PDB file of C-alpha atoms in Angstrom:
ATOM      1  CA  MET A   1       0.000   0.000   0.000  1.00  0.00           C
ATOM      2  CA  SER A   2       1.386   3.347  -0.996  1.00  0.00           C
ATOM      3  CA  GLU A   3       1.818   6.153   1.496  1.00  0.00           C
ATOM      4  CA  GLU A   4      -0.683   8.302  -0.377  1.00  0.00           C
ATOM      5  CA  MET A   5      -3.347   5.578  -0.199  1.00  0.00           C
ATOM      6  CA  TYR A   6      -2.562   5.031   3.479  1.00  0.00           C
ATOM      7  CA  ASN A   7      -3.078   8.771   4.140  1.00  0.00           C
ATOM      8  CA  GLN A   8      -6.334   8.775   2.202  1.00  0.00           C
ATOM      9  CA  LEU A   9      -7.571   5.724   4.125  1.00  0.00           C
ATOM     10  CA  SER A  10      -6.695   7.303   7.450  1.00  0.00           C
ATOM     11  CA  ASN A  11      -8.491  10.471   6.342  1.00  0.00           C
ATOM     12  CA  ALA A  12     -11.531   8.368   5.347  1.00  0.00           C
ATOM     13  CA  THR A  13     -11.450   6.614   8.735  1.00  0.00           C
ATOM     14  CA  VAL A  14     -11.484   9.980  10.506  1.00  0.00           C
ATOM     15  CA  LEU A  15     -14.427  11.102   8.355  1.00  0.00           C
ATOM     16  CA  VAL A  16     -16.330   7.884   9.118  1.00  0.00           C
ATOM     17  CA  ASP A  17     -15.707   8.466  12.823  1.00  0.00           C
ATOM     18  CA  GLN A  18     -16.996  12.033  12.473  1.00  0.00           C
ATOM     19  CA  LEU A  19     -20.021  10.748  10.604  1.00  0.00           C
ATOM     20  CA  TRP A  20     -20.878   8.572  13.605  1.00  0.00           C
ATOM     21  CA  GLN A  21     -19.968  11.116  16.290  1.00  0.00           C
ATOM     22  CA  ASN A  22     -21.563  14.245  14.852  1.00  0.00           C
ATOM     23  CA  ASN A  23     -24.872  12.814  13.652  1.00  0.00           C
ATOM     24  CA  SER A  24     -27.711  10.927  15.225  1.00  0.00           C
ATOM     25  CA  ARG A  25     -28.556   7.493  13.940  1.00  0.00           C
ATOM     26  CA  THR A  26     -31.635   8.709  12.078  1.00  0.00           C
ATOM     27  CA  HIS A  27     -29.629  11.392  10.249  1.00  0.00           C
ATOM     28  CA  ARG A  28     -26.862   8.926   9.456  1.00  0.00           C
ATOM     29  CA  GLU A  29     -29.072   6.203   8.013  1.00  0.00           C
ATOM     30  CA  GLU A  30     -30.100   8.022   4.829  1.00  0.00           C
ATOM     31  CA  THR A  31     -26.502   8.998   4.109  1.00  0.00           C
ATOM     32  CA  LEU A  32     -25.226   5.491   4.792  1.00  0.00           C
ATOM     33  CA  ARG A  33     -27.883   3.962   2.529  1.00  0.00           C
ATOM     34  CA  LEU A  34     -26.835   6.277  -0.273  1.00  0.00           C
ATOM     35  CA  LEU A  35     -23.128   5.588   0.292  1.00  0.00           C
ATOM     36  CA  GLU A  36     -23.760   1.848   0.324  1.00  0.00           C
ATOM     37  CA  LYS A  37     -25.739   2.103  -2.887  1.00  0.00           C
ATOM     38  CA  ILE A  38     -22.998   4.120  -4.601  1.00  0.00           C
ATOM     39  CA  PHE A  39     -20.173   1.858  -3.443  1.00  0.00           C
ATOM     40  CA  SER A  40     -22.018  -1.417  -4.081  1.00  0.00           C
ATOM     41  CA  ASN A  41     -22.958  -0.308  -7.615  1.00  0.00           C
ATOM     42  CA  ILE A  42     -19.322   0.536  -8.299  1.00  0.00           C
ATOM     43  CA  LYS A  43     -18.191  -2.801  -6.861  1.00  0.00           C
ATOM     44  CA  GLU A  44     -20.793  -4.807  -8.825  1.00  0.00           C
ATOM     45  CA  HIS A  45     -20.318  -2.861 -12.094  1.00  0.00           C
ATOM     46  CA  PRO A  46     -16.695  -1.674 -12.122  1.00  0.00           C
ATOM     47  CA  ASP A  47     -16.636  -1.087 -15.889  1.00  0.00           C
ATOM     48  CA  GLU A  48     -19.754   1.071 -16.157  1.00  0.00           C
ATOM     49  CA  GLN A  49     -18.971   4.781 -16.049  1.00  0.00           C
ATOM     50  CA  ARG A  50     -22.499   5.825 -15.074  1.00  0.00           C
ATOM     51  CA  TYR A  51     -22.001   4.390 -11.570  1.00  0.00           C
ATOM     52  CA  ARG A  52     -18.712   6.253 -11.184  1.00  0.00           C
ATOM     53  CA  ARG A  53     -20.152   9.677 -11.960  1.00  0.00           C
ATOM     54  CA  ILE A  54     -22.224  11.220  -9.174  1.00  0.00           C
ATOM     55  CA  ASN A  55     -24.359  14.362  -9.367  1.00  0.00           C
ATOM     56  CA  ILE A  56     -23.217  15.918  -6.096  1.00  0.00           C
ATOM     57  CA  PHE A  57     -25.379  19.030  -6.594  1.00  0.00           C
ATOM     58  CA  LYS A  58     -28.541  16.920  -6.654  1.00  0.00           C
ATOM     59  CA  ILE A  59     -27.438  14.916  -3.608  1.00  0.00           C
ATOM     60  CA  ASN A  60     -26.476  18.007  -1.585  1.00  0.00           C
ATOM     61  CA  THR A  61     -29.927  19.527  -2.097  1.00  0.00           C
ATOM     62  CA  THR A  62     -31.417  16.614  -0.175  1.00  0.00           C
ATOM     63  CA  HIS A  63     -31.991  17.642   3.458  1.00  0.00           C
ATOM     64  CA  SER A  64     -31.275  14.241   4.928  1.00  0.00           C
ATOM     65  CA  ILE A  65     -27.657  14.041   3.743  1.00  0.00           C
ATOM     66  CA  VAL A  66     -25.074  14.834   6.419  1.00  0.00           C
ATOM     67  CA  PRO A  67     -22.159  17.250   5.808  1.00  0.00           C
ATOM     68  CA  GLU A  68     -19.539  14.475   5.928  1.00  0.00           C
ATOM     69  CA  PHE A  69     -20.944  12.896   2.753  1.00  0.00           C
ATOM     70  CA  THR A  70     -18.995  14.873   0.139  1.00  0.00           C
ATOM     71  CA  PRO A  71     -15.639  14.815   1.998  1.00  0.00           C
ATOM     72  CA  LEU A  72     -16.067  11.055   2.439  1.00  0.00           C
ATOM     73  CA  LEU A  73     -16.574  10.607  -1.310  1.00  0.00           C
ATOM     74  CA  LEU A  74     -13.518  12.769  -1.976  1.00  0.00           C
ATOM     75  CA  ALA A  75     -11.494  10.711   0.506  1.00  0.00           C
ATOM     76  CA  SER A  76     -12.590   7.517  -1.244  1.00  0.00           C
ATOM     77  CA  GLY A  77     -11.040   8.625  -4.535  1.00  0.00           C
ATOM     78  CA  PHE A  78     -13.718  10.702  -6.248  1.00  0.00           C
ATOM     79  CA  ILE A  79     -12.524  13.930  -7.847  1.00  0.00           C
ATOM     80  CA  PRO A  80     -14.582  16.992  -8.842  1.00  0.00           C
ATOM     81  CA  CYS A  81     -15.384  17.350 -12.532  1.00  0.00           C
ATOM     82  CA  THR A  82     -14.856  20.596 -14.397  1.00  0.00           C
ATOM     83  CA  ASP A  83     -18.607  21.292 -14.488  1.00  0.00           C
ATOM     84  CA  GLY A  84     -18.679  21.606 -10.691  1.00  0.00           C
ATOM     85  CA  ILE A  85     -21.796  19.475 -10.465  1.00  0.00           C
ATOM     86  CA  HIS A  86     -20.402  15.960 -10.652  1.00  0.00           C
ATOM     87  CA  LEU A  87     -17.789  13.842  -8.888  1.00  0.00           C
ATOM     88  CA  GLN A  88     -15.932  11.226 -10.919  1.00  0.00           C
ATOM     89  CA  LEU A  89     -14.069   8.070  -9.837  1.00  0.00           C
ATOM     90  CA  ASN A  90     -11.011   7.154 -11.899  1.00  0.00           C
ATOM     91  CA  ASP A  91      -9.798   3.617 -12.547  1.00  0.00           C
ATOM     92  CA  LYS A  92      -6.718   4.244 -10.414  1.00  0.00           C
ATOM     93  CA  GLN A  93      -8.835   4.918  -7.346  1.00  0.00           C
ATOM     94  CA  MET A  94     -10.956   1.732  -7.452  1.00  0.00           C
ATOM     95  CA  ASP A  95      -8.916   0.019  -4.714  1.00  0.00           C
ATOM     96  CA  LEU A  96      -9.208   3.053  -2.456  1.00  0.00           C
ATOM     97  CA  CYS A  97     -12.972   3.217  -3.058  1.00  0.00           C
ATOM     98  CA  THR A  98     -13.334  -0.495  -2.212  1.00  0.00           C
ATOM     99  CA  ALA A  99     -11.259  -0.049   0.952  1.00  0.00           C
ATOM    100  CA  VAL A 100     -13.384   2.898   2.137  1.00  0.00           C
ATOM    101  CA  TYR A 101     -16.514   0.867   1.406  1.00  0.00           C
ATOM    102  CA  SER A 102     -15.103  -1.920   3.596  1.00  0.00           C
ATOM    103  CA  ILE A 103     -14.436   0.551   6.417  1.00  0.00           C
ATOM    104  CA  ILE A 104     -18.021   1.819   6.254  1.00  0.00           C
ATOM    105  CA  LYS A 105     -19.490  -1.717   6.098  1.00  0.00           C
ATOM    106  CA  ASP A 106     -17.380  -2.785   9.078  1.00  0.00           C
ATOM    107  CA  ARG A 107     -18.581   0.203  11.072  1.00  0.00           C
ATOM    108  CA  ILE A 108     -22.232  -0.460  10.153  1.00  0.00           C
ATOM    109  CA  ASN A 109     -21.873  -4.131  11.150  1.00  0.00           C
ATOM    110  CA  TRP A 110     -20.200  -3.153  14.431  1.00  0.00           C
ATOM    111  CA  GLU A 111     -23.020  -0.739  15.238  1.00  0.00           C
ATOM    112  CA  GLU A 112     -25.664  -3.350  14.401  1.00  0.00           C
ATOM    113  CA  ASN A 113     -23.922  -5.850  16.690  1.00  0.00           C
ATOM    114  CA  GLN A 114     -23.807  -3.270  19.491  1.00  0.00           C
ATOM    115  CA  LEU A 115     -27.498  -2.512  19.040  1.00  0.00           C
ATOM    116  CA  ALA A 116     -28.341  -6.224  19.047  1.00  0.00           C
ATOM    117  CA  MET A 117     -26.416  -6.678  22.311  1.00  0.00           C
ATOM    118  CA  GLU A 118     -28.173  -3.663  23.872  1.00  0.00           C
ATOM    119  CA  ARG A 119     -31.523  -4.970  22.682  1.00  0.00           C
ATOM    120  CA  GLN A 120     -30.780  -8.349  24.246  1.00  0.00           C
ATOM    121  CA  LYS A 121     -29.821  -6.686  27.538  1.00  0.00           C
ATOM    122  CA  VAL A 122     -33.084  -4.736  27.579  1.00  0.00           C
ATOM    123  CA  ILE A 123     -35.074  -7.898  26.819  1.00  0.00           C
ATOM    124  CA  GLU A 124     -33.318  -9.808  29.602  1.00  0.00           C
ATOM    125  CA  LYS A 125     -33.821  -6.946  32.057  1.00  0.00           C
ATOM    126  CA  SER A 126     -37.492  -6.726  31.115  1.00  0.00           C
ATOM    127  CA  LYS A 127     -37.949 -10.480  31.541  1.00  0.00           C
ATOM    128  CA  LYS A 128     -36.215 -10.345  34.912  1.00  0.00           C
ATOM    129  CA  LYS A 129     -38.498  -7.528  36.119  1.00  0.00           C
ATOM    130  CA  GLN A 130     -41.542  -9.356  34.818  1.00  0.00           C
ATOM    131  CA  ASN A 131     -40.486 -12.551  36.603  1.00  0.00           C
ATOM    132  CA  GLU A 132     -39.865 -10.622  39.829  1.00  0.00           C
ATOM    133  CA  TYR A 133     -43.301  -9.017  39.542  1.00  0.00           C
ATOM    134  CA  MET A 134     -44.987 -12.348  38.851  1.00  0.00           C
ATOM    135  CA  ASN A 135     -43.090 -14.027  41.691  1.00  0.00           C
ATOM    136  CA  ALA A 136     -44.111 -11.227  44.055  1.00  0.00           C
ATOM    137  CA  ARG A 137     -47.747 -11.650  43.020  1.00  0.00           C
ATOM    138  CA  ILE A 138     -47.524 -15.405  43.534  1.00  0.00           C
ATOM    139  CA  ARG A 139     -45.907 -14.936  46.944  1.00  0.00           C
ATOM    140  CA  LYS A 140     -48.604 -12.425  47.887  1.00  0.00           C
ATOM    141  CA  LYS A 141     -51.332 -14.822  46.773  1.00  0.00           C
ATOM    142  CA  GLU A 142     -49.734 -17.661  48.706  1.00  0.00           C
ATOM    143  CA  ALA A 143     -49.480 -15.494  51.812  1.00  0.00           C
ATOM    144  CA  ILE A 144     -53.164 -14.561  51.536  1.00  0.00           C
ATOM    145  CA  LYS A 145     -54.126 -18.218  51.042  1.00  0.00           C
ATOM    146  CA  LYS A 146     -52.014 -19.206  54.029  1.00  0.00           C
ATOM    147  CA  LYS A 147     -53.615 -16.485  56.173  1.00  0.00           C
ATOM    148  CA  ILE A 148     -57.104 -17.596  55.151  1.00  0.00           C
ATOM    149  CA  GLU A 149     -56.254 -21.196  55.928  1.00  0.00           C
ATOM    150  CA  MET A 150     -54.824 -20.218  59.324  1.00  0.00           C
ATOM    151  CA  ASP A 151     -57.958 -18.175  60.091  1.00  0.00           C
ATOM    152  CA  ARG A 152     -60.123 -21.171  59.196  1.00  0.00           C
ATOM    153  CA  LYS A 153     -58.085 -23.446  61.414  1.00  0.00           C
ATOM    154  CA  ASP A 154     -58.229 -20.931  64.285  1.00  0.00           C
ATOM    155  CA  THR A 155     -61.995 -20.597  63.919  1.00  0.00           C
ATOM    156  CA  LYS A 156     -62.462 -24.377  63.893  1.00  0.00           C
ATOM    157  CA  GLN A 157     -60.252 -24.752  66.953  1.00  0.00           C
ATOM    158  CA  GLU A 158     -62.097 -21.983  68.764  1.00  0.00           C
ATOM    159  CA  PHE A 159     -65.481 -23.598  68.266  1.00  0.00           C
ATOM    160  CA  LYS A 160     -64.224 -27.076  69.076  1.00  0.00           C
ATOM    161  CA  ALA A 161     -62.695 -25.867  72.307  1.00  0.00           C
ATOM    162  CA  SER A 162     -65.833 -24.085  73.432  1.00  0.00           C
ATOM    163  CA  GLY A 163     -68.085 -27.003  72.584  1.00  0.00           C
ATOM    164  CA  VAL A 164     -70.617 -24.748  70.934  1.00  0.00           C
ATOM    165  CA  SER A 165     -72.783 -26.197  68.187  1.00  0.00           C
ATOM    166  CA  SER A 166     -73.200 -24.428  64.902  1.00  0.00           C
ATOM    167  CA  LYS A 167     -76.767 -23.478  65.791  1.00  0.00           C
ATOM    168  CA  GLN A 168     -75.639 -21.997  69.107  1.00  0.00           C
ATOM    169  CA  ARG A 169     -72.806 -20.194  67.312  1.00  0.00           C
ATOM    170  CA  ASP A 170     -75.221 -18.682  64.793  1.00  0.00           C
ATOM    171  CA  ILE A 171     -77.580 -17.540  67.547  1.00  0.00           C
ATOM    172  CA  LYS A 172     -74.660 -15.998  69.434  1.00  0.00           C
ATOM    173  CA  TYR A 173     -73.614 -14.144  66.268  1.00  0.00           C
ATOM    174  CA  TRP A 174     -77.122 -12.903  65.612  1.00  0.00           C
ATOM    175  CA  LYS A 175     -77.530 -11.697  69.193  1.00  0.00           C
ATOM    176  CA  SER A 176     -74.217  -9.860  69.130  1.00  0.00           C
ATOM    177  CA  HIS A 177     -75.240  -8.090  65.934  1.00  0.00           C
ATOM    178  CA  ASN A 178     -78.805  -7.353  67.027  1.00  0.00           C
ATOM    179  CA  ILE A 179     -80.369  -9.429  64.318  1.00  0.00           C
ATOM    180  CA  TYR A 180     -81.716 -12.164  66.562  1.00  0.00           C
ATOM    181  CA  ARG A 181     -85.402 -11.741  67.197  1.00  0.00           C
ATOM    182  CA  PRO A 182     -86.888 -14.842  68.711  1.00  0.00           C
ATOM    183  CA  SER A 183     -90.254 -15.449  67.273  1.00  0.00           C
ATOM    184  CA  THR A 184     -92.888 -14.403  69.692  1.00  0.00           C
ATOM    185  CA  VAL A 185     -96.013 -16.368  69.941  1.00  0.00           C
ATOM    186  CA  PRO A 186     -98.893 -14.112  69.085  1.00  0.00           C
ATOM    187  CA  GLU A 187    -101.573 -13.963  71.686  1.00  0.00           C
ATOM    188  CA  ASP A 188    -104.796 -15.596  70.851  1.00  0.00           C
ATOM    189  CA  THR A 189    -107.087 -12.737  70.073  1.00  0.00           C
ATOM    190  CA  THR A 190    -110.150 -14.792  69.618  1.00  0.00           C
ATOM    191  CA  THR A 191    -112.252 -15.280  72.733  1.00  0.00           C
ATOM    192  CA  ALA A 192    -114.516 -18.153  73.382  1.00  0.00           C
ATOM    193  CA  PRO A 193    -118.212 -17.288  74.121  1.00  0.00           C
TER     194      PRO A 193
END
């Protein structure tokens, strides 16, 4: 690798780093899609000149393209045409263009792997919280069931110890709550002659 190509690659690496540091993911995505399309077309069709000539004026008028786009193309071997509207890639710069494309693809893959790991962490954390919540609910239910069972046992023991029948118990409850009204025998209102 020549020193000039090494310098251009290091410059491209710095620009790729700036692309990631200075722009949010949503702003980067449109630019990266366009860069991938340009570089993949050049890689798939190296002999076709139409893929090596880019209308930079048209691209720069798009709002979603980040400022590092044009310097990154220049660092990957594109040179400005005399018309000032287009950038052109020469045959000599094909290796540099392919190398810059590899740098960008590696960075995209690295970011996707990082996002996948973060996603997995969030999923695991969410599952853990959900399990803790469900376990707490189950423990609470079990505690309530246990308390109810203990209350039942205590009530049974209480009545067994006192030797009170269920009818006597009901009458005692009714009396204590003022709902017990023993039926009174109505007086015979009819008189015999």
